[in-house]
Coordinates of C-alpha atoms in Angstrom, one line a residue:
X520 CA -7.6 124.4 -1.7
X521 CA -3.9 124.8 -0.9
X522 CA -3.0 127.1 2.1
X523 CA 0.4 127.9 3.5
X524 CA 1.6 126.7 6.9
X525 CA 1.0 130.1 8.6
X526 CA -2.4 130.5 7.1
X527 CA -3.4 127.0 8.4
X528 CA -2.2 127.8 11.8
X529 CA -4.0 131.2 11.8
X530 CA -7.3 129.5 10.8
X531 CA -6.9 126.9 13.5
X532 CA -6.1 129.5 16.1
X533 CA -9.2 131.6 15.2
X534 CA -11.5 128.6 15.5
X535 CA -9.9 127.6 18.8
X536 CA -10.5 131.1 20.2
X537 CA -14.2 131.2 19.2
X538 CA -15.4 127.6 19.2
X539 CA -13.0 125.6 21.3
X540 CA -10.1 123.1 21.1
X541 CA -12.0 120.1 19.7
X542 CA -13.2 121.8 16.4
X543 CA -9.8 123.5 16.1
X544 CA -7.9 120.2 16.3
X545 CA -10.2 118.7 13.6
X546 CA -9.8 121.7 11.4
X547 CA -6.0 121.6 11.7
X548 CA -6.0 118.0 10.7
X549 CA -8.2 118.7 7.7
X550 CA -6.0 121.6 6.6
X551 CA -2.9 119.4 6.8
X552 CA -4.3 116.1 5.4
X553 CA -6.9 117.4 3.0
X554 CA -10.2 115.8 2.3
X555 CA -10.9 112.9 4.8
X556 CA -13.6 110.7 6.1
X557 CA -14.3 110.1 9.8
X558 CA -12.2 106.9 10.0
X559 CA -9.3 108.8 8.3
X560 CA -9.8 111.7 10.7
X561 CA -9.7 109.4 13.7
X562 CA -6.5 107.9 12.5
X563 CA -4.8 111.2 11.8
X564 CA -6.0 113.1 14.9
X565 CA -6.2 110.4 17.5
X566 CA -9.7 111.5 18.4
X567 CA -12.6 109.1 18.9
X568 CA -15.4 108.9 16.3
X569 CA -17.9 110.2 18.9
X570 CA -15.9 113.3 19.7
X571 CA -15.2 113.7 16.0
X572 CA -18.9 113.9 15.2
X573 CA -19.5 116.5 17.9
X574 CA -16.6 118.6 16.6
X575 CA -17.7 118.2 13.0
X576 CA -21.2 119.2 13.9
X577 CA -19.9 122.5 15.3
X578 CA -17.8 123.2 12.2
X579 CA -20.7 122.4 9.9
X580 CA -23.1 124.6 11.8
X581 CA -20.6 127.4 11.5
X582 CA -20.1 126.8 7.8
X583 CA -16.3 126.2 8.3
X584 CA -16.0 123.1 6.2
X585 CA -17.4 121.4 3.1
X586 CA -18.9 117.9 3.2
X587 CA -20.5 115.5 0.7
X588 CA -21.9 112.0 0.9
X589 CA -21.0 109.7 -2.0
X590 CA -24.2 108.2 -3.4
X591 CA -22.4 105.0 -4.4
X592 CA -20.8 103.9 -1.1
X593 CA -22.5 106.2 1.4
X594 CA -19.2 107.6 2.7
X595 CA -19.1 111.2 3.8
X596 CA -15.9 113.2 3.2
X597 CA -15.0 116.5 4.9
X598 CA -12.8 119.3 3.7
X599 CA -11.8 122.5 5.5
X600 CA -13.0 125.9 4.1
X601 CA -10.0 128.2 4.9
X602 CA -11.7 131.3 3.5
X603 CA -14.6 131.0 5.9
X604 CA -12.2 130.3 8.8
X605 CA -10.2 133.4 8.0
X606 CA -13.4 135.6 7.7
X607 CA -13.8 135.1 11.5
X608 CA -11.2 137.8 12.0
X609 CA -13.3 140.3 10.0
X610 CA -16.5 139.9 12.0
X611 CA -16.1 143.3 13.7
X612 CA -15.4 145.2 10.5
X613 CA -18.4 143.6 8.7
X614 CA -20.7 144.5 11.5
X615 CA -19.5 148.1 11.5
X616 CA -20.0 148.5 7.8
X617 CA -23.5 146.8 7.9
X618 CA -24.5 149.3 10.6
X619 CA -23.1 152.2 8.7
X620 CA -24.9 151.3 5.4
X621 CA -28.1 149.6 6.5
X622 CA -28.7 150.4 10.2
X623 CA -28.5 149.0 13.7
X624 CA -31.4 146.4 13.4
X625 CA -29.6 144.9 10.4
X626 CA -26.3 144.8 12.3
X627 CA -28.0 143.0 15.1
X628 CA -29.5 140.4 12.8
X629 CA -26.2 139.8 11.0
X630 CA -24.4 139.5 14.4
X631 CA -26.9 136.8 15.5
X632 CA -26.4 134.9 12.3
X633 CA -22.6 135.1 12.7
X634 CA -23.0 133.5 16.2
X635 CA -25.3 130.8 15.0
X636 CA -23.6 130.0 11.7
X637 CA -26.9 129.4 9.9
X638 CA -30.5 129.2 11.2
X639 CA -34.1 128.8 10.1
X640 CA -36.1 132.0 9.8
X641 CA -38.7 130.5 12.1
X642 CA -36.1 130.1 14.9
X643 CA -35.0 133.7 14.4
X644 CA -38.6 134.9 14.6
X645 CA -39.2 133.0 17.8
X646 CA -35.9 134.3 19.4
X647 CA -36.4 137.9 18.5
X648 CA -40.2 138.0 19.3
X649 CA -39.7 136.4 22.7
X650 CA -37.0 138.9 23.5
X651 CA -39.1 141.8 22.4
X652 CA -42.1 140.6 24.5
X653 CA -39.8 140.4 27.5
X654 CA -38.4 143.8 26.9
X655 CA -41.8 145.4 26.6
X656 CA -43.0 143.6 29.7
X657 CA -40.2 145.1 31.7
X658 CA -40.2 148.7 30.4
X659 CA -43.9 149.0 29.4
X660 CA -43.1 150.7 26.0
X661 CA -40.3 150.2 23.6
X662 CA -38.6 153.4 22.6
X663 CA -35.7 152.0 20.6
X664 CA -37.5 150.4 17.7
X665 CA -34.9 151.8 15.3
X666 CA -32.0 150.2 17.3
X667 CA -33.3 146.8 18.1
X668 CA -35.5 144.1 16.5
X669 CA -38.4 143.4 18.9
X670 CA -41.2 142.1 16.7
X671 CA -41.8 139.6 13.9
X672 CA -42.7 142.3 11.4
X673 CA -39.6 144.2 12.1
X674 CA -37.5 141.1 11.7
X675 CA -39.1 140.3 8.3
X676 CA -38.3 143.9 7.2
X677 CA -34.7 143.7 8.2
X678 CA -34.3 140.2 6.8
X679 CA -35.9 141.1 3.5
X680 CA -33.6 144.1 3.2
X681 CA -30.5 142.1 3.8
X682 CA -31.6 139.3 1.4
X683 CA -32.3 141.8 -1.3
X684 CA -28.8 143.3 -0.7
X685 CA -27.3 139.7 -0.8
X686 CA -25.8 140.2 2.6
X687 CA -27.8 137.2 3.8
X688 CA -28.3 134.3 1.5
X689 CA -30.5 131.1 1.7
X690 CA -28.7 127.8 2.5
X691 CA -29.3 124.8 0.3
X692 CA -27.8 121.3 0.5
X693 CA -25.4 122.2 -2.3
X694 CA -24.1 125.2 -0.2
X695 CA -22.1 122.8 1.9
X696 CA -20.3 121.3 -1.2
X697 CA -17.0 122.6 -2.6
X698 CA -17.7 124.7 -5.7
X699 CA -14.8 123.1 -7.5
X700 CA -16.4 119.7 -7.1
X701 CA -19.7 120.9 -8.5
X702 CA -17.9 122.6 -11.4
X703 CA -16.1 119.3 -12.2
X704 CA -19.3 117.3 -12.1
X705 CA -20.9 119.8 -14.6
X706 CA -17.8 119.6 -16.8
X707 CA -17.8 115.8 -16.8
X708 CA -21.5 115.8 -17.6
X709 CA -21.0 118.2 -20.5
X710 CA -18.1 116.3 -22.0
X711 CA -19.5 112.8 -21.4
X712 CA -19.7 110.8 -24.6
X713 CA -22.0 107.7 -24.8
X714 CA -20.2 104.4 -25.6
X715 CA -19.7 103.8 -29.3
X716 CA -20.2 107.5 -30.2
X717 CA -17.7 110.2 -31.2
X718 CA -17.3 113.5 -29.4
X719 CA -19.2 116.2 -31.3
X720 CA -18.5 119.2 -29.0
X721 CA -15.4 121.3 -29.4
X722 CA -13.3 122.3 -26.4
X723 CA -14.3 125.9 -26.5
X724 CA -18.0 125.0 -26.9
X725 CA -17.8 122.6 -24.0
X726 CA -16.1 125.1 -21.8
X727 CA -18.7 127.8 -22.6
X728 CA -21.6 125.4 -21.9
X729 CA -19.9 124.4 -18.6
X730 CA -19.6 128.0 -17.5
X731 CA -23.2 128.8 -18.4
X732 CA -24.5 125.8 -16.4
X733 CA -22.3 126.7 -13.5
X734 CA -23.6 130.3 -13.5
X735 CA -27.1 128.9 -13.6
X736 CA -26.3 126.8 -10.6
X737 CA -25.0 129.8 -8.7
X738 CA -28.1 131.9 -9.6
X739 CA -30.4 129.4 -7.8
X740 CA -29.3 130.9 -4.5
X741 CA -30.8 134.3 -5.6
X742 CA -34.3 132.9 -6.2
X743 CA -35.5 134.4 -2.9
X744 CA -33.9 137.7 -3.7
X745 CA -35.6 137.8 -7.1
X746 CA -39.0 137.0 -5.5
X747 CA -38.7 139.8 -3.0
X748 CA -37.6 142.2 -5.8
X749 CA -40.6 141.2 -7.8
X750 CA -43.1 141.4 -4.9
X751 CA -41.9 144.5 -3.2
X752 CA -39.6 146.2 -5.6
X753 CA -35.8 146.5 -5.7
X754 CA -34.6 148.3 -2.6
X755 CA -31.9 150.9 -2.6
X756 CA -28.7 149.8 -1.1
X757 CA -28.3 152.7 1.3
X758 CA -31.2 153.7 3.5
X759 CA -31.5 157.5 4.0
X760 CA -31.3 158.1 7.7
X761 CA -32.0 161.1 9.9
X762 CA -29.0 161.7 12.2
X763 CA -27.7 158.3 11.3
X764 CA -30.6 156.3 12.8
X765 CA -34.0 156.3 11.1
X766 CA -36.9 154.1 11.3
X767 CA -37.8 152.1 8.2
X768 CA -40.9 150.3 9.4
X769 CA -42.9 151.7 6.5
X770 CA -40.6 150.3 3.8
X771 CA -41.8 146.7 4.1
X772 CA -45.1 146.7 5.9
X773 CA -46.3 143.4 4.5
X774 CA -43.0 141.6 3.8
X775 CA -43.1 137.9 4.9
X776 CA -40.3 135.5 4.2
X777 CA -40.8 131.7 4.2
X778 CA -40.2 130.6 7.7
X779 CA -38.7 127.3 6.7
X780 CA -35.9 128.9 4.7
X781 CA -32.4 128.5 6.3
X782 CA -30.2 131.6 5.9
X783 CA -26.6 132.5 6.6
X784 CA -24.2 135.5 6.1
X785 CA -22.8 135.9 2.6
X786 CA -19.2 136.9 3.2
X787 CA -18.4 137.4 -0.5
X788 CA -21.0 140.2 -0.7
X789 CA -19.7 141.6 2.6
X790 CA -16.2 141.8 1.0
X791 CA -17.8 144.1 -1.7
X792 CA -19.0 146.4 1.1
X793 CA -15.6 146.4 2.8
X794 CA -13.9 147.2 -0.5
X795 CA -16.2 150.2 -1.1
X796 CA -15.3 151.5 2.3
X797 CA -11.6 151.0 1.7
X798 CA -11.7 152.7 -1.7
X799 CA -13.8 155.6 -0.3
X800 CA -11.2 156.1 2.5
X801 CA -8.4 155.9 -0.2
X802 CA -10.1 158.6 -2.2
X803 CA -10.7 160.7 0.9
X804 CA -7.0 160.5 1.8
X805 CA -6.1 161.6 -1.8
X806 CA -8.7 164.4 -2.5
X807 CA -10.5 165.1 0.8
X808 CA -13.4 164.0 2.9
X809 CA -16.2 165.4 0.8
X810 CA -14.8 163.8 -2.4
X811 CA -14.5 160.5 -0.6
X812 CA -18.2 160.7 0.5
X813 CA -19.3 161.4 -3.0
X814 CA -17.2 158.5 -4.3
X815 CA -18.7 156.2 -1.7
X816 CA -22.2 156.9 -3.1
X817 CA -21.0 156.2 -6.6
X818 CA -19.4 152.9 -5.5
X819 CA -22.6 151.8 -3.7
X820 CA -24.6 152.4 -6.9
X821 CA -22.1 150.7 -9.1
X822 CA -21.8 147.6 -6.9
X823 CA -25.5 147.3 -6.0
X824 CA -25.8 144.2 -8.3
X825 CA -22.2 142.9 -7.7
X826 CA -22.1 139.6 -5.8
X827 CA -18.3 139.4 -5.3
X828 CA -15.2 141.4 -5.7
X829 CA -13.4 139.2 -8.2
X830 CA -14.8 137.2 -11.1
X831 CA -15.1 133.6 -10.4
X832 CA -12.6 131.8 -12.7
X833 CA -15.0 128.9 -13.1
X834 CA -18.0 131.0 -14.0
X835 CA -16.1 133.7 -16.0
X836 CA -17.0 137.4 -16.1
X837 CA -20.6 138.6 -16.3
X838 CA -20.7 141.4 -19.0
X839 CA -23.8 143.0 -17.6
X840 CA -22.1 143.6 -14.3
X841 CA -18.6 144.4 -15.2
X842 CA -19.6 147.1 -17.6
X843 CA -22.3 148.8 -15.4
X844 CA -22.4 152.5 -15.5
X845 CA -24.2 155.3 -13.5
X846 CA -25.1 158.8 -14.4
X847 CA -24.4 162.1 -12.6
X848 CA -28.1 162.4 -11.9
X849 CA -28.2 158.9 -10.2
X850 CA -25.4 160.0 -7.9
X851 CA -27.0 163.3 -7.2
X852 CA -30.4 161.7 -6.3
X853 CA -28.7 159.4 -3.8
X854 CA -26.4 162.0 -2.3
X855 CA -26.9 162.9 1.4
X856 CA -28.2 166.5 1.4
X857 CA -26.1 167.2 4.5
X858 CA -22.8 166.9 2.5
X859 CA -21.3 170.3 1.7
X860 CA -20.3 169.9 -2.0
X861 CA -18.7 173.4 -2.0
X862 CA -15.8 172.3 0.1
X863 CA -12.9 170.2 -1.2
X864 CA -12.6 171.7 -4.7
X865 CA -10.5 174.6 -5.8
X866 CA -11.8 177.8 -7.5
X867 CA -10.3 178.7 -10.9
X868 CA -11.4 181.0 -13.6
X869 CA -13.1 179.2 -16.5
X870 CA -10.7 180.8 -18.9
X871 CA -7.9 178.8 -17.1
X872 CA -9.7 175.4 -17.5
X873 CA -9.0 173.2 -20.6
X874 CA -12.5 171.7 -21.0
X875 CA -11.4 169.4 -23.8
X876 CA -9.1 167.6 -21.2
X877 CA -11.3 168.0 -18.1
X878 CA -14.4 166.6 -19.8
X879 CA -12.6 164.0 -21.8
X880 CA -14.5 160.7 -22.4
X881 CA -12.8 157.4 -22.0
X882 CA -15.1 154.7 -23.4
X883 CA -12.6 151.9 -22.7
X884 CA -10.5 151.1 -19.7
X885 CA -6.9 152.2 -19.7
X886 CA -4.5 149.8 -21.5
X887 CA -1.5 150.9 -19.4
X888 CA -0.6 153.2 -16.5
X889 CA 1.1 155.6 -18.9
X890 CA -1.9 156.2 -21.1
X891 CA -1.8 159.7 -22.7
X892 CA -4.5 162.3 -22.2
X893 CA -4.0 163.4 -25.8
X894 CA -5.7 160.4 -27.3
X895 CA -8.7 160.9 -29.5
X896 CA -11.9 161.5 -27.5
X897 CA -15.4 162.8 -28.4
X898 CA -15.4 166.6 -28.4
X899 CA -17.1 168.4 -25.4
X900 CA -18.6 171.8 -25.9
X901 CA -17.1 174.6 -23.9
X902 CA -19.5 176.1 -21.4
X903 CA -20.7 179.6 -21.8
X904 CA -19.3 182.2 -19.5
X905 CA -20.2 185.5 -18.0
X906 CA -17.9 188.2 -16.8
X907 CA -19.3 190.6 -14.2
X908 CA -17.7 193.4 -12.2
X909 CA -17.6 192.2 -8.6
X910 CA -15.4 192.1 -5.5
X911 CA -17.2 189.0 -4.2
X912 CA -15.6 185.8 -5.4
X913 CA -17.8 183.5 -3.4
X914 CA -19.7 182.0 -6.2
X915 CA -16.9 181.5 -8.7
X916 CA -16.8 178.0 -10.2
X917 CA -20.3 177.0 -9.1
X918 CA -21.7 176.4 -12.5
X919 CA -20.3 175.1 -15.8
X920 CA -23.0 175.1 -18.4
X921 CA -25.9 177.3 -17.1
X922 CA -24.1 180.7 -17.3
X923 CA -24.4 183.0 -20.2
X924 CA -22.6 186.1 -21.5
X925 CA -25.0 189.0 -20.9
X926 CA -25.5 191.4 -23.7
X927 CA -23.6 194.6 -23.1
X928 CA -22.0 193.3 -20.0
X929 CA -19.4 195.8 -18.7
X930 CA -15.7 194.9 -19.0
X931 CA -13.8 194.4 -15.8
X932 CA -12.8 197.8 -14.3
X933 CA -9.1 198.7 -14.1
X934 CA -7.7 200.9 -11.4
X935 CA -6.0 204.1 -12.4
X936 CA -2.6 202.8 -11.6
X937 CA -3.2 200.0 -14.1
X938 CA -1.9 197.3 -11.7
X939 CA -5.0 195.6 -10.2
X940 CA -8.1 194.2 -11.9
X941 CA -11.4 193.7 -10.0
X942 CA -12.3 190.1 -9.3
X943 CA -14.4 188.2 -11.8
X944 CA -17.5 186.4 -10.7
X945 CA -19.2 183.6 -12.7
X946 CA -22.9 184.1 -11.9
X947 CA -25.1 181.1 -11.3
X948 CA -28.4 181.8 -13.0
X949 CA -29.8 178.3 -12.1
X950 CA -31.4 177.1 -9.0
X951 CA -29.5 176.0 -5.8
X952 CA -30.0 172.4 -6.8
X953 CA -28.4 173.0 -10.2
X954 CA -25.4 174.7 -8.5
X955 CA -25.1 171.8 -6.1
X956 CA -25.2 169.4 -9.0
X957 CA -22.4 171.2 -10.8
X958 CA -20.3 171.3 -7.6
X959 CA -20.8 167.5 -7.2
X960 CA -19.8 167.0 -10.8
X961 CA -16.5 168.8 -10.2
X962 CA -15.7 166.2 -7.5
X963 CA -16.5 163.4 -10.0
X964 CA -14.2 165.0 -12.6
X965 CA -11.5 165.3 -10.0
X966 CA -11.9 161.6 -9.2
X967 CA -11.5 160.7 -12.9
X968 CA -8.2 162.5 -13.2
X969 CA -4.7 161.7 -12.0
X970 CA -2.8 158.4 -11.9
X971 CA -5.3 156.6 -9.7
X972 CA -8.3 156.9 -12.0
X973 CA -10.9 156.3 -9.2
X974 CA -13.6 156.9 -11.8
X975 CA -13.8 156.8 -15.6
X976 CA -15.8 159.3 -17.5
X977 CA -17.3 157.0 -20.2
X978 CA -20.4 158.8 -21.5
X979 CA -22.4 162.0 -21.8
X980 CA -25.9 160.9 -20.9
X981 CA -27.5 162.2 -17.7
X982 CA -24.9 165.0 -17.3
X983 CA -22.2 162.3 -17.7
X984 CA -21.8 158.6 -17.3
X985 CA -19.3 157.0 -14.9
X986 CA -17.8 153.6 -14.1
X987 CA -15.0 152.2 -12.1
X988 CA -12.2 149.9 -13.4
X989 CA -11.8 147.9 -10.3
X990 CA -9.0 145.8 -11.6
X991 CA -6.8 148.8 -12.6
X992 CA -7.7 150.6 -9.4
X993 CA -6.9 147.7 -7.1
X994 CA -3.7 147.1 -8.9
X995 CA -2.6 150.7 -8.1
X996 CA -3.7 150.2 -4.5
X997 CA -1.7 146.9 -4.2
X998 CA 1.3 148.7 -5.8
X999 CA 1.1 151.4 -3.2
X1000 CA 1.0 148.9 -0.3
X1001 CA 3.9 147.0 -1.8
X1002 CA 6.0 150.1 -2.2
X1003 CA 5.3 151.1 1.4
X1004 CA 6.5 147.7 2.7
X1005 CA 9.6 147.7 0.5
X1006 CA 10.4 151.3 1.5
X1007 CA 10.1 150.6 5.2
X1008 CA 12.2 147.4 4.9
X1009 CA 15.0 148.4 2.5
X1010 CA 14.8 152.2 2.4
X1011 CA 14.4 154.6 -0.5
X1012 CA 17.3 153.0 -2.5
X1013 CA 15.7 149.6 -2.4
X1014 CA 12.4 151.1 -3.5
X1015 CA 14.1 152.9 -6.4
X1016 CA 15.7 149.7 -7.6
X1017 CA 12.5 147.7 -7.5
X1018 CA 10.6 150.4 -9.3
X1019 CA 13.2 150.4 -12.1
X1020 CA 13.1 146.6 -12.4
X1021 CA 9.3 146.7 -12.4
X1022 CA 9.2 149.2 -15.2
X1023 CA 12.1 147.9 -17.4
X1024 CA 11.9 144.2 -16.7
X1025 CA 15.2 142.3 -16.6
X1026 CA 18.3 144.5 -16.4
X1027 CA 22.0 143.6 -16.6
X1028 CA 23.8 144.3 -13.3
X1029 CA 26.2 146.6 -15.3
X1030 CA 23.4 148.9 -16.5
X1031 CA 21.5 148.9 -13.2
X1032 CA 23.8 151.3 -11.3
X1033 CA 23.6 153.8 -14.2
X1034 CA 19.8 153.6 -14.3
X1035 CA 19.5 154.0 -10.6
X1036 CA 22.2 156.8 -10.4
X1037 CA 23.9 154.8 -7.6
X1038 CA 27.4 153.4 -7.0
X1039 CA 28.0 149.8 -8.2
X1040 CA 29.0 148.6 -4.7
X1041 CA 25.8 150.1 -3.2
X1042 CA 23.6 148.5 -5.8
X1043 CA 25.2 145.1 -5.3
X1044 CA 24.8 145.3 -1.5
X1045 CA 21.2 146.4 -1.7
X1046 CA 20.3 143.8 -4.4
X1047 CA 21.8 141.0 -2.4
X1048 CA 19.9 142.1 0.7
X1049 CA 16.6 142.1 -1.3
X1050 CA 17.4 138.8 -2.9
X1051 CA 17.8 137.3 0.6
X1052 CA 14.4 138.7 1.5
X1053 CA 12.9 137.2 -1.7
X1054 CA 12.0 140.5 -3.4
X1055 CA 14.3 140.2 -6.4
X1056 CA 16.2 137.4 -8.1
X1057 CA 18.9 137.0 -10.7
X1058 CA 19.2 135.0 -13.9
X1059 CA 22.5 133.8 -15.1
X1060 CA 23.0 133.7 -18.9
X1061 CA 26.5 132.3 -19.9
X1062 CA 28.0 133.5 -23.1
X1063 CA 29.7 130.2 -23.8
X1064 CA 30.1 126.7 -22.4
X1065 CA 32.9 127.6 -20.0
X1066 CA 30.4 129.3 -17.6
X1067 CA 33.0 131.5 -16.2
X1068 CA 31.9 134.5 -14.1
X1069 CA 33.5 137.0 -16.5
X1070 CA 31.8 135.3 -19.4
X1071 CA 28.3 135.3 -17.9
X1072 CA 25.6 137.9 -17.9
X1073 CA 23.6 138.5 -14.7
X1074 CA 20.1 139.8 -15.2
X1075 CA 18.2 141.1 -12.1
X1076 CA 14.4 141.0 -12.2
X1077 CA 11.5 141.7 -9.9
X1078 CA 8.7 139.0 -9.9
X1079 CA 5.7 140.9 -8.5
X1080 CA 3.3 138.0 -8.4
X1081 CA 5.8 135.9 -6.3
X1082 CA 6.6 138.9 -4.1
X1083 CA 2.9 139.5 -3.4
X1084 CA 2.4 135.8 -2.5
X1085 CA 5.3 135.8 -0.2
X1086 CA 4.1 139.1 1.4
X1087 CA 0.7 137.6 1.9
X1088 CA 2.3 134.7 3.8
X1089 CA 4.3 137.1 5.9
X1090 CA 1.1 138.9 6.8
X1091 CA -0.5 135.7 7.9
X1092 CA 2.6 135.0 10.0
X1093 CA 2.5 138.4 11.6
X1094 CA -1.2 138.1 12.5
X1095 CA -0.6 134.6 13.9
X1096 CA 2.2 136.0 16.1
X1097 CA 0.0 138.8 17.4
X1098 CA -2.8 136.4 18.3
X1099 CA -0.4 134.0 20.0
X1100 CA 1.1 136.9 22.0
X1101 CA -2.4 137.8 23.0
X1102 CA -3.0 134.3 24.2
X1103 CA 0.1 134.4 26.3
X1104 CA -0.9 137.7 27.9
X1105 CA -4.3 136.3 28.7
X1106 CA -2.8 133.2 30.3
X1107 CA -0.4 135.4 32.3
X1108 CA -3.3 137.5 33.7
X1109 CA -5.8 134.7 33.9
X1110 CA -6.4 135.2 37.6
X1111 CA -7.4 138.9 37.2
X1112 CA -9.4 138.1 34.0
X1113 CA -11.4 135.3 35.7
X1114 CA -12.2 137.6 38.6
X1115 CA -13.4 140.4 36.2
X1116 CA -15.7 137.9 34.4
X1117 CA -17.8 137.4 37.6
X1118 CA -21.3 138.9 37.3
X1119 CA -21.0 140.8 40.6
X1120 CA -17.8 142.5 39.3
X1121 CA -18.7 143.4 35.7
X1122 CA -19.2 147.1 35.4
X1123 CA -17.8 147.8 38.9
X1124 CA -14.2 146.8 38.4
X1125 CA -12.7 150.0 39.9
X1126 CA -14.9 149.8 43.0
X1127 CA -14.4 146.1 43.7
X1128 CA -10.8 145.5 42.7
X1129 CA -7.7 146.7 44.6
X1130 CA -5.6 149.4 43.1
X1131 CA -2.8 146.9 42.2
X1132 CA -5.1 144.5 40.4
X1133 CA -7.1 147.2 38.7
X1134 CA -3.9 148.7 37.3
X1135 CA -2.8 145.3 36.1
X1136 CA -6.2 144.8 34.4
X1137 CA -5.9 148.2 32.7
X1138 CA -2.4 147.4 31.4
X1139 CA -3.7 144.1 30.0
X1140 CA -6.5 146.0 28.2
X1141 CA -4.0 148.4 26.7
X1142 CA -1.8 145.5 25.4
X1143 CA -4.9 143.7 24.0
X1144 CA -6.1 146.8 22.2
X1145 CA -2.7 147.4 20.6
X1146 CA -2.4 143.8 19.4
X1147 CA -6.0 143.7 18.0
X1148 CA -5.4 147.0 16.3
X1149 CA -2.3 145.6 14.6
X1150 CA -4.2 142.5 13.5
X1151 CA -6.9 144.8 12.0
X1152 CA -4.3 146.7 10.1
X1153 CA -2.7 143.5 8.8
X1154 CA -6.1 142.2 7.8
X1155 CA -6.6 145.3 5.6
X1156 CA -3.4 144.5 3.7
X1157 CA -4.5 140.9 3.3
X1158 CA -7.8 142.0 1.9
X1159 CA -6.0 144.3 -0.6
X1160 CA -3.6 141.6 -1.8
X1161 CA -6.0 138.7 -1.8
X1162 CA -9.8 139.5 -1.6
X1163 CA -10.4 142.9 -3.3

């Protein structure tokens, strides 16, 4: 796997900060030199074989590299896993989203696995059970069962829940091998032809068989999950909590997982959870907090069986997952009853709503960003209405399909001056649950409209079927992040020029000023500045063999793929500089920090330390908080451009 210079330095720095200098030096050598054996590593890194084995043991325990022993010669080769190394920077975000979606006990278990790398379930049971016994012996009774894991039964419950959600996965010997190597072995086996025989399989047939066998290999890691689903039923992804923390001891009373199984954290599935959170925040910023909460529930249901954000190019797309849909009733059944569905949506008279457009069905994903809403779509019946004299407009817009026009209903009264009509109220003849369902459905229709297309209304079963076109949605999110960076770096004129090139493709430098409504000199200056930054480039097309400037056409173009790759490397570089600055600050304040780490000082800093040293310590904490917050923001952009 090829990584840039700044990405390799960032991975080595993260490993150095968490696991020490020796593993970091070995990892840096592997990132530079590629796959190597122990003698090769000793030659490249000037580290002795004994120290190399100690460092490699730490990296293997933490799942930070691949290794495989050749059956023919018995030589073991090691290769760095840069994705696993980079995931170290997201540990805090992952723990927060696990606690939000599953609970505090699950967060504690995931945090323990992150610290250990991978561990046998028997060892986890021993560690948590002994800690629970010690806690009970000190306090007499345990009053925080919902917050901590203190018994073997509780551990099995939390572990089973995480395995069924694919947050935790079993570890097999093949888990430490590079997936590309396994895919190549399968491909060689499929295309192997015995001596003296002719090849009978076509290339397309061989590729399909290779992908199927690779998917079968990947599905072996889900055997424990399928067994738990079969024995105890598929669990819902989100546990309904009371005040955010609820006990779930009754969910899995008799769950027991094989104690000899080795487990670790599945970061690919954690990326799906982080993407759901990011998209929910994006929707909340666009439409409001309530709409974002409803959208998060829809995302959780749609991605319940999704193992990773992007399709594996070696395995191909899985049709049963990419085309999954949910109904309005599914979302309503899983919606938190404390969410006020009445807020966040406007109130408009039903005679002002064009139901043919609002309820339009889109069975297929949009083919372009400029897809028209006037395309053919299955007709949707217009809801029945009721007009009633009333000055109270509190219930307008609550129901769509459950109201009827009463026989002999009086017409709206008109004042004698003929200028003001009384307000019209659409009565809700259904139950409160029906009204809440209709309000929630309005939020879903709102999410399906606009340029972002957070949802796609794709069917009419169950009060409407919904799906999410993640590829289209993430493309719009990446486009927004890219525009924000270009706008901050080169101003609104640079952003205007890049948008024109993105839409039109290659443009002659003579037509670009007219399209941008700018002066020619301003356009040339801005385009040269962006060319130096690597955002745009120019192609020279000579009219004849003389290649004179006045006989040459200059076409400017915007290469989005190259720009995103360069921006990703710039993000790695910025994160690296932030962490290096943090290391410098820690070294500068090493005396104060070493004093604070003492056991008799922790928690009593203000009492023990002098005013001068205490102020210095607080300043260091402020600088550290700012740097780590910047790293977190940069990581969100990296996830948008690379992982989501």
